[in-house]
Amino acid sequence: MLQSHVKFHSIAGKRLVLIVDDEEINREMLKHIIENDFDYIMAENGQEALEKIKEYGETLSLVLLDLRMPVMDGFEVIQWMKGSEYSEIPIIVLSSDAAAEVDSLQIGASDFIVKPFSFPQAILTRMQKTIELFEDRSIIQSTEREYLTGLFNKEYFYRYADQYDTFHKDLIMDAVFIDINHFHLINELYGRKAGDDVLIHLSDYLKDLREKTHCIAGRVEADKFFVYIEHGKIDYTSTVEEMNTHFDDFRDIHVTIRCGIYQNVDKDFDIETRFDRAIQAANTIKGNYSRSLSFYDNSAYQKKVFEERLINEMDDAMANHQFYLNFQPKYNVHNEEPVLSSAEVLVRWDHPDLGRISPGQFIPIFEHNGLIQKLDFYIWERALECAGKWKKEYGFELPLSVNVSRMDLYNSTLLDFIEEKLALHGISRSNLYLEITESAYMDDSAQLIEIINRLRAEGFKIEIDDFGSGYSSLNMLADVPVDVIKLDMRFVQNLKSSEKQETMIRLIMDIAKYLNMDVVAEGVEEKAQVDFLRSVGCDIIQGYYFSKPLSEEEFVEHVLNATGKDK
Ligand code: C2E
Ligand code: CA
Ligand code: CA
């Protein structure tokens, strides 16, 4: 069912015409004649014409059709069109065979022009007349415009917006909803006629806007309007202000509007959903007289886009060395004088456009889809490479802990990989600690315990990271073999606010002692925290109090300072 033609094929508002002729010279001539006034596509025979018509469908305003062509001639094209859903698209036949005129018109052509083309202007005029005739007819047939304002009604608004997208796939679009505040009151206080006038007055503004921006505008309910407009065409703050002032001198009736905007629409959602979002945005300011403009909160969508971007770009980022390492020192505070005892390796991502992205953002994404294995192997290798270099150049070998995600543990090459890199860089395995986050132990599969047991048997130290963050039960400690418990940061950071935390830490310390495990506290920022931890026997401390995570150069300097090796 085709009831109307799309007037929006081109941004400049030109209509689209299909030129069908087997002779190139004719096509070129027609093109030359019409190109200022129309957009065009071409076909070289009837068969090709059919394909183009199917492809462009309702957006075609007119077909200029030659009769004598190979493969499929013009008569067949007319017959096919008239029996198809495209029967409403007007056809002008172009032929040197004047005798064919009657036949063509009889089977459904709208007009007939005799070749050769001697009067270009006459052709243009006849094209325009034909199109006008058909568009008017289709308007009458379909009542696509609503009676009062002449804007599209809801059904046609949606339809045209959809079609607009089909032909402007790359444009970024905004869905705008406009509502007149207290419209029912205007009707009641001033009468229906005044109400109608208000609607017409706003429609006039929207029609101007349509002229200027080629947006699509519709009145979709009594006092509710939709506008579908290319992103960036207008500034919303000033436009809404302008709409309000547009009513300033309007017959002493105080009219204000409310506007909800869903910017940069996600075209995966259907058009109705997009405008629902614009309506939702407007609803958030209903009854709030100080605001007439509200944007749909797109953050969930933005987040998805952001995540997809990180996933897509990870490989390149690795190849381009955008990932690099930071090292955060851990200090032993058992004695009065703190001693640098090891460091944690933390990954950093310097993105050329997005700047520095926190691992708190990208690690969970990569853990979710498995990419983390690739990244972690890379980080471990780089860490051991650094350790080997420091050993050679500065003569120190400090234990490093690397983070290990749950996924990594299921990689059967993990052990071989680490051993190979240790050997390559001359680092002993007792100097590599594996920090496995607590949540990894959650699915207490036998397989996991077996892997961890194997790693320990090979001489690696296993730390359980973020201990107490939620997944662990104390039972777990008895079942799962680890060497070091790393207290979740929150224990330390909540020390001040609750005595319970103190008790919890004491308790964990007792259990750790009983199970012969060391305890590391991280996120330690203050002297008082250090003092407390030391008093309960927690000797290893990591946190800003001693040092932030450092770049490689900073870290080397830090180590040399701390160990008195600085040259
Ligand atoms: P995490 O393993 O618990 O690392 C500790 C985080 O606390 C780090 O954040 C560190 O910069 C931060 N931190 C250290 N001291 C303090 C302090 O005194 N106060 C506060 N407020 N924060 C402190 P970062 O570097 O942003 O890392 C976040 C998380 O990302 C890490 O938490 C870890 O789970 C993950 N991650 C980092 N690097 C890697 C990696 O190479 N592989 C894997 N799988 N995960 C990593
Ligand atoms: Ca960690
Ligand atoms: Ca941690």
XYZ file of C-alpha atoms and ligand atoms in Angstrom:
615
model
C 0.000 0.000 0.000
C 1.547 3.206 -1.102
C -0.277 6.384 -0.438
C 2.175 9.159 -0.782
C 5.618 10.157 -1.819
C 8.544 11.037 0.240
C 9.610 14.608 -0.107
C 12.753 14.223 1.853
C 15.057 12.327 -0.351
C 17.599 15.052 -0.469
C 18.600 17.362 2.324
C 18.145 20.220 -0.066
C 14.558 19.082 -0.447
C 14.941 17.940 -4.051
C 12.725 15.185 -5.321
C 14.131 11.994 -6.681
C 13.607 10.991 -10.302
C 14.461 7.712 -12.014
C 15.766 8.092 -15.579
C 15.344 4.941 -17.667
C 16.906 4.896 -21.136
C 19.219 2.446 -22.884
C 21.142 5.121 -24.729
C 23.764 6.849 -22.743
C 23.521 10.064 -24.699
C 19.835 10.342 -23.839
C 20.460 9.678 -20.169
C 23.186 12.292 -20.089
C 21.005 14.835 -21.820
C 18.154 14.309 -19.378
C 20.492 14.443 -16.481
C 21.838 17.728 -17.763
C 18.332 19.152 -18.111
C 17.044 18.157 -14.671
C 20.019 18.053 -12.361
C 19.565 21.536 -10.959
C 16.004 20.833 -9.952
C 15.969 17.140 -9.128
C 17.989 14.356 -7.650
C 18.202 11.458 -10.042
C 19.147 7.829 -10.379
C 19.496 5.961 -13.675
C 18.694 2.617 -15.214
C 19.709 1.276 -18.622
C 16.817 -1.055 -19.269
C 13.445 -2.125 -17.894
C 14.861 -4.861 -15.710
C 17.278 -2.505 -14.038
C 14.472 0.021 -13.641
C 12.425 -2.526 -11.679
C 15.306 -3.145 -9.352
C 15.802 0.570 -8.756
C 12.095 1.062 -8.138
C 12.091 -1.727 -5.590
C 15.161 -0.289 -3.952
C 14.023 3.324 -3.772
C 10.319 2.643 -3.522
C 8.215 5.414 -2.101
C 11.020 7.932 -2.237
C 10.765 8.142 -6.014
C 8.721 11.090 -7.158
C 8.730 10.300 -10.850
C 9.965 7.856 -13.492
C 11.155 9.143 -16.888
C 10.762 6.110 -19.099
C 12.035 5.218 -22.574
C 9.916 2.701 -24.484
C 12.275 0.797 -26.743
C 14.926 -0.883 -24.676
C 16.608 -4.284 -24.603
C 15.921 -6.896 -21.873
C 12.596 -5.345 -20.842
C 10.863 -2.553 -22.674
C 8.990 0.491 -21.326
C 5.505 -0.965 -21.803
C 6.377 -3.898 -19.592
C 7.725 -1.559 -16.944
C 4.480 0.432 -16.912
C 2.417 -2.730 -16.689
C 4.522 -4.091 -13.868
C 4.392 -0.819 -11.930
C 0.672 -0.420 -12.264
C 0.113 -3.898 -10.882
C 2.544 -3.382 -8.022
C 2.641 -1.466 -4.781
C 4.377 1.298 -6.726
C 1.352 2.061 -8.838
C 1.156 5.600 -7.427
C 4.513 6.737 -8.737
C 3.849 8.813 -11.856
C 5.504 7.882 -15.149
C 6.373 10.154 -18.071
C 7.130 8.264 -21.248
C 9.844 9.592 -23.553
C 9.771 8.256 -27.062
C 10.571 9.142 -30.647
C 7.624 7.024 -31.646
C 4.747 9.513 -31.410
C 2.300 6.755 -32.299
C 3.013 5.063 -28.980
C 1.548 7.965 -27.014
C -1.998 6.700 -26.820
C -0.924 3.195 -25.883
C 1.306 4.419 -23.097
C -1.293 6.708 -21.628
C -3.877 3.989 -21.814
C -1.868 1.550 -19.750
C -1.104 4.128 -17.108
C 1.599 6.624 -18.065
C 0.817 10.135 -16.898
C 2.383 12.054 -19.710
C 4.249 11.616 -22.953
C 7.186 13.613 -24.312
C 8.435 13.197 -27.860
C 12.160 12.771 -28.505
C 14.479 14.433 -29.420
C 14.261 16.908 -26.572
C 14.093 20.340 -28.104
C 12.726 22.399 -25.189
C 14.399 21.547 -21.885
C 12.245 24.001 -19.964
C 9.103 22.347 -21.285
C 10.304 19.002 -19.975
C 10.983 20.460 -16.533
C 7.602 22.122 -16.402
C 5.786 18.961 -17.341
C 7.728 16.977 -14.775
C 6.840 19.456 -12.077
C 3.182 19.529 -13.026
C 2.968 15.765 -13.010
C 4.599 15.485 -9.614
C 2.402 18.191 -8.121
C -0.668 16.546 -9.433
C 0.260 13.227 -7.894
C 1.394 14.622 -4.604
C -1.771 16.607 -4.149
C -3.782 13.601 -4.992
C -1.917 11.473 -2.522
C -2.383 14.061 0.190
C -6.078 14.020 -0.346
C -6.138 10.259 -0.458
C -4.175 9.744 2.623
C -4.859 12.720 4.883
C -1.269 12.620 5.904
C -1.510 16.146 7.177
C -3.793 16.972 10.000
C -6.523 19.466 9.258
C -5.793 22.266 11.716
C -2.121 22.962 11.368
C -1.140 21.317 8.105
C 1.633 19.428 9.867
C 1.904 15.667 9.578
C -0.334 13.588 11.752
C 1.235 11.005 13.993
C 1.061 8.081 11.615
C 2.645 9.985 8.768
C 5.125 11.667 10.973
C 6.477 8.286 12.026
C 6.427 7.067 8.485
C 8.377 9.963 7.084
C 10.825 9.939 9.934
C 11.468 6.253 9.215
C 11.940 6.913 5.545
C 14.202 9.806 6.271
C 16.440 7.427 8.195
C 16.451 4.926 5.381
C 17.958 7.483 3.087
C 20.175 9.264 5.568
C 21.675 6.396 7.428
C 24.707 8.353 8.466
C 23.019 11.436 9.856
C 22.884 11.882 13.602
C 19.297 12.710 14.546
C 17.468 14.160 17.531
C 13.910 13.377 18.561
C 12.138 16.434 19.964
C 8.830 16.516 21.790
C 7.009 19.785 22.395
C 4.051 20.168 24.693
C 2.036 23.274 25.544
C 1.739 23.780 29.278
C -1.830 23.805 30.619
C -3.363 23.707 27.206
C -6.715 22.517 28.574
C -6.834 25.681 30.698
C -6.361 27.848 27.640
C -9.292 26.060 26.055
C -11.441 26.471 29.120
C -10.559 30.086 29.833
C -10.474 31.511 26.327
C -12.503 29.061 24.297
C -11.695 26.428 21.736
C -11.079 28.926 18.967
C -8.350 30.589 20.967
C -6.921 27.163 21.696
C -6.861 26.366 18.000
C -5.128 29.655 17.314
C -2.436 28.825 19.826
C -1.835 25.525 18.064
C -1.702 27.203 14.683
C 0.663 29.821 16.013
C 3.074 27.180 17.267
C 2.715 25.241 14.024
C 3.706 28.334 12.088
C 6.871 28.506 14.095
C 7.564 24.844 13.367
C 6.930 25.332 9.685
C 9.520 28.094 9.630
C 11.858 25.778 11.414
C 11.150 23.140 8.813
C 12.004 25.600 6.031
C 15.264 26.459 7.682
C 16.425 23.063 8.795
C 14.604 20.480 6.662
C 13.382 18.827 9.784
C 10.187 16.773 9.905
C 7.429 18.197 12.067
C 4.121 16.740 13.141
C 1.226 17.401 15.479
C 0.662 14.059 17.110
C -2.044 14.864 19.622
C -4.052 17.885 20.653
C -1.234 20.057 21.932
C 1.683 17.746 21.385
C 4.224 18.076 18.609
C 7.134 16.017 17.344
C 10.145 17.249 15.465
C 12.759 14.960 13.971
C 15.824 16.989 13.217
C 19.444 16.512 12.348
C 21.662 16.844 15.391
C 23.445 20.166 15.624
C 21.072 22.058 13.352
C 19.708 24.188 16.156
C 20.676 25.230 19.629
C 17.899 23.951 21.862
C 18.194 26.461 24.647
C 17.757 29.426 22.358
C 15.154 27.683 20.206
C 12.957 26.904 23.191
C 13.364 30.444 24.424
C 12.402 31.649 20.986
C 9.309 29.461 20.967
C 8.241 30.906 24.278
C 8.803 34.480 23.179
C 7.008 33.654 19.939
C 3.910 33.700 22.144
C 4.827 36.877 24.018
C 2.395 39.167 22.299
C -0.124 36.526 21.565
C -3.467 38.079 22.516
C -2.680 38.404 26.210
C -2.788 34.655 26.551
C 0.132 33.401 28.542
C 1.488 30.402 26.687
C 4.602 28.441 27.565
C 5.947 25.247 26.152
C 7.797 22.294 27.527
C 10.311 20.451 25.442
C 11.896 17.016 25.810
C 14.788 15.981 23.639
C 16.373 12.619 22.969
C 19.613 13.539 21.297
C 21.701 11.394 19.025
C 19.004 8.767 18.777
C 19.930 5.110 18.721
C 18.564 3.960 15.397
C 18.415 0.394 16.655
C 15.286 1.477 18.502
C 12.155 1.966 16.484
C 10.958 5.478 15.878
C 8.149 5.263 18.440
C 10.604 4.309 21.162
C 12.820 7.219 20.281
C 9.987 9.675 20.689
C 8.862 7.939 23.868
C 12.233 8.867 25.232
C 11.776 12.480 24.232
C 8.405 12.410 26.012
C 9.976 10.855 29.085
C 12.513 13.660 29.138
C 9.759 16.260 28.985
C 7.848 14.505 31.757
C 10.738 14.962 34.134
C 10.046 18.706 34.129
C 6.269 18.571 34.175
C 5.010 21.105 36.686
C 8.448 22.633 37.079
C 7.847 26.168 35.886
C 11.441 27.226 35.972
C 12.421 24.766 33.268
C 11.135 24.323 29.756
C 13.831 22.056 28.380
C 15.013 18.612 29.351
C 17.292 16.067 27.705
C 16.848 12.334 27.841
C 19.558 10.784 29.940
C 21.451 8.727 27.464
C 24.103 7.458 29.817
C 23.288 3.764 29.640
C 23.553 3.919 25.897
C 26.716 5.982 25.984
C 28.204 3.447 28.321
C 27.475 0.643 25.921
C 29.054 2.560 23.071
C 32.068 3.350 25.199
C 32.486 -0.292 26.178
C 32.216 -1.481 22.630
C 34.806 1.025 21.618
C 37.262 -0.192 24.246
C 36.719 -3.787 23.158
C 37.218 -2.970 19.502
C 40.336 -0.971 20.145
C 42.143 -3.249 22.555
C 44.250 -5.092 19.992
C 45.472 -1.937 18.346
C 46.107 -0.353 21.703
C 48.323 -3.255 22.665
C 50.201 -3.101 19.385
C 50.688 0.643 19.812
C 51.949 0.385 23.381
C 49.079 2.327 24.858
C 49.080 -0.098 27.796
C 51.912 0.313 30.229
C 52.740 -0.534 33.798
C 52.641 1.255 37.106
C 54.236 -0.090 40.235
C 52.948 0.532 43.722
C 55.379 -0.161 46.559
C 54.439 -2.298 49.555
C 56.208 -1.651 52.813
C 56.935 -3.899 55.769
C 56.262 -2.002 58.974
C 57.172 -4.713 61.447
C 60.078 -2.689 62.737
C 60.186 1.007 63.554
C 61.776 1.774 60.198
C 59.485 0.732 57.302
C 61.192 -1.427 54.711
C 60.267 -1.607 51.033
C 59.331 -5.232 50.519
C 57.630 -5.612 47.148
C 55.361 -3.889 44.631
C 52.086 -4.457 42.847
C 51.958 -4.166 39.089
C 48.973 -2.136 37.877
C 48.067 -1.660 34.264
C 47.433 1.766 32.743
C 45.862 2.700 29.435
C 46.754 5.972 27.769
C 44.236 6.332 24.978
C 45.108 8.825 22.213
C 41.565 10.323 22.165
C 40.028 9.350 25.471
C 43.044 10.144 27.580
C 43.909 7.981 30.544
C 41.331 5.280 31.147
C 41.210 3.727 34.580
C 41.645 -0.050 34.889
C 38.557 0.077 37.094
C 36.748 0.853 33.837
C 38.312 -1.457 31.294
C 39.337 -4.485 33.380
C 35.758 -5.533 34.220
C 34.813 -5.208 30.542
C 37.723 -7.324 29.425
C 37.058 -9.813 32.196
C 33.532 -10.089 30.999
C 34.426 -11.094 27.471
C 37.684 -12.911 28.004
C 40.020 -10.341 26.456
C 41.632 -10.016 29.853
C 43.774 -13.103 29.237
C 45.559 -11.468 26.372
C 46.125 -8.287 28.297
C 47.258 -10.005 31.481
C 49.763 -12.209 29.681
C 51.125 -9.086 28.082
C 51.334 -7.288 31.435
C 53.069 -10.189 33.155
C 55.589 -10.434 30.379
C 56.281 -6.729 30.529
C 56.598 -6.906 34.337
C 59.161 -9.685 34.165
C 61.011 -7.864 31.433
C 61.242 -4.821 33.721
C 62.373 -6.944 36.648
C 65.074 -8.537 34.504
C 66.249 -5.158 33.304
C 66.431 -3.700 36.843
C 68.348 -6.703 38.050
C 70.891 -6.221 35.305
C 71.126 -2.444 35.383
C 70.636 -1.640 39.074
C 71.270 -4.912 40.805
C 67.999 -5.229 42.710
C 65.417 -7.984 42.520
C 62.238 -6.977 44.316
C 59.205 -9.276 44.415
C 56.406 -8.117 42.130
C 52.776 -9.061 42.445
C 50.715 -9.211 39.300
C 46.949 -9.332 39.110
C 45.411 -12.551 37.884
C 41.818 -12.692 36.786
C 39.684 -15.761 37.206
C 39.662 -16.388 33.463
C 43.454 -16.437 33.379
C 43.485 -19.441 35.656
C 41.616 -21.535 33.153
C 44.202 -20.884 30.489
C 46.190 -24.081 30.255
C 49.297 -22.297 29.027
C 49.500 -20.026 32.062
C 52.134 -21.939 33.970
C 54.360 -22.629 30.981
C 54.106 -19.042 29.897
C 55.141 -17.628 33.249
C 57.966 -20.107 33.671
C 59.297 -19.352 30.240
C 59.314 -15.614 30.919
C 60.869 -16.029 34.350
C 63.683 -18.032 32.805
C 64.069 -15.606 29.931
C 64.535 -12.633 32.255
C 66.408 -14.429 34.985
C 63.840 -13.884 37.745
C 63.251 -16.480 40.449
C 59.695 -17.684 40.858
C 59.636 -16.792 44.512
C 59.754 -13.186 43.390
C 56.513 -13.305 41.469
C 53.306 -13.149 43.508
C 49.967 -13.836 41.937
C 47.106 -11.676 43.211
C 43.906 -13.494 42.554
C 40.807 -11.541 43.331
C 38.503 -12.972 45.920
C 35.587 -13.329 43.542
C 37.617 -15.856 41.557
C 37.209 -18.293 44.414
C 33.508 -17.919 44.327
C 32.787 -20.808 42.076
C 34.750 -23.093 44.318
C 35.304 -25.556 41.562
C 37.704 -28.356 42.205
C 39.418 -27.369 39.012
C 40.293 -23.952 40.331
C 41.677 -25.291 43.566
C 43.723 -27.761 41.594
C 45.227 -25.022 39.445
C 46.078 -22.930 42.465
C 47.604 -25.917 44.194
C 49.752 -26.581 41.190
C 50.949 -23.000 41.074
C 51.876 -23.159 44.727
C 53.579 -26.478 44.302
C 55.663 -24.846 41.602
C 56.751 -22.274 44.130
C 54.524 -19.290 43.357
C 53.052 -17.238 46.139
C 49.317 -16.772 45.895
C 47.636 -13.711 47.340
C 43.911 -13.471 47.710
C 42.966 -9.950 46.667
C 40.094 -7.846 48.012
C 39.534 -10.267 50.867
C 36.313 -9.530 52.692
C 34.736 -7.619 49.822
C 31.751 -9.867 49.855
C 32.318 -13.268 48.375
C 34.390 -14.898 51.012
C 33.336 -16.936 53.896
C 35.860 -17.758 56.497
C 35.405 -21.425 55.594
C 36.817 -20.668 52.247
C 40.180 -19.854 53.750
C 40.397 -23.350 55.103
C 39.516 -24.924 51.766
C 41.407 -22.775 49.333
C 45.148 -22.640 49.593
C 46.694 -19.154 49.668
C 49.819 -17.589 51.106
C 48.722 -14.035 51.598
C 45.442 -12.362 52.422
C 45.062 -8.903 50.987
C 42.465 -7.062 53.002
C 39.825 -5.307 51.029
C 40.497 -1.588 50.995
C 37.195 -0.814 52.634
C 38.252 -2.314 55.954
C 41.047 0.193 56.212
C 39.119 3.117 54.860
C 36.187 2.601 57.214
C 38.384 2.195 60.258
C 37.543 5.617 61.557
C 33.817 5.360 61.103
C 33.173 2.138 62.917
C 34.672 0.070 65.683
C 33.321 -3.003 64.023
C 35.960 -2.690 61.329
C 38.686 -2.795 63.966
C 37.185 -5.947 65.376
C 36.916 -7.479 61.923
C 40.540 -6.759 61.138
C 41.651 -8.220 64.482
C 39.617 -11.321 63.752
C 41.083 -11.785 60.305
C 44.568 -11.291 61.727
C 43.943 -14.085 64.236
C 42.680 -16.478 61.631
C 45.542 -15.655 59.297
C 48.046 -16.329 62.030
C 46.322 -19.610 62.807
C 46.395 -20.643 59.125
C 49.920 -19.394 58.727
C 49.081 -16.732 56.135
C 50.475 -13.224 55.794
C 48.167 -10.232 55.658
C 48.584 -7.182 53.436
C 46.545 -4.031 53.964
C 45.960 -1.814 50.969
C 44.447 1.610 50.516
C 46.334 2.877 53.535
C 46.488 6.638 53.396
C 47.086 7.862 56.940
C 49.564 7.505 59.729
C 46.824 6.484 62.169
C 45.867 3.590 59.922
C 49.471 2.427 59.764
C 49.722 2.580 63.546
C 46.584 0.573 64.062
C 47.548 -2.078 61.516
C 50.959 -2.467 63.036
C 49.422 -2.768 66.508
C 47.317 -5.733 65.395
C 50.214 -7.424 63.655
C 49.509 -6.520 60.048
C 52.960 -5.868 58.724
C 52.685 -5.317 54.998
C 51.164 -2.057 53.886
C 50.330 -0.655 50.469
C 48.765 2.697 49.885
C 49.155 6.372 49.213
C 50.619 6.819 52.681
C 53.815 5.312 51.325
C 53.380 5.886 47.633
C 50.944 6.154 44.809
C 51.382 3.771 41.884
C 54.488 4.964 40.023
C 55.691 4.931 36.446
C 58.657 2.695 35.699
C 61.197 5.510 35.971
C 59.681 6.888 39.150
C 59.579 3.434 40.643
C 63.233 2.707 39.925
C 64.140 5.973 41.550
C 61.914 5.170 44.509
C 63.573 1.778 44.976
C 67.061 3.202 44.687
C 66.207 5.832 47.261
C 64.572 3.410 49.633
C 67.335 0.856 49.475
C 70.093 3.412 49.609
C 71.300 2.330 46.186
C 70.825 5.668 44.439
C 73.857 6.634 42.507
P 43.321 -3.776 42.990
O 44.102 -4.954 42.533
O 42.579 -3.928 44.279
O 44.359 -2.589 43.045
C 44.375 -1.596 44.005
C 43.794 -0.315 43.517
O 43.783 0.637 44.597
C 44.598 0.342 42.415
O 43.679 1.001 41.564
C 45.433 1.370 43.184
O 45.835 2.455 42.372
C 44.441 1.818 44.229
N 45.116 2.355 45.429
C 46.349 2.074 45.879
N 46.605 2.730 47.027
C 45.512 3.470 47.298
C 45.182 4.370 48.380
O 45.929 4.622 49.303
N 43.940 4.932 48.344
C 43.088 4.655 47.349
N 41.894 5.271 47.362
N 43.359 3.820 46.313
C 44.562 3.218 46.301
P 43.776 0.860 40.011
O 45.197 0.914 39.588
O 42.821 1.833 39.460
O 43.274 -0.609 39.729
C 41.954 -0.952 39.906
C 41.748 -2.423 39.749
O 41.972 -2.851 38.415
C 42.719 -3.263 40.569
O 42.285 -3.328 41.869
C 42.651 -4.582 39.853
O 41.512 -5.308 40.262
C 42.454 -4.162 38.425
N 43.737 -4.228 37.724
C 44.723 -3.299 37.654
N 45.754 -3.751 36.882
C 45.394 -4.987 36.459
C 46.029 -5.986 35.631
O 47.147 -5.827 35.112
N 45.345 -7.140 35.426
C 44.118 -7.381 35.984
N 43.532 -8.531 35.754
N 43.511 -6.481 36.768
C 44.135 -5.291 37.009
Ca 45.476 -6.337 43.136
Ca 42.661 -5.067 46.016
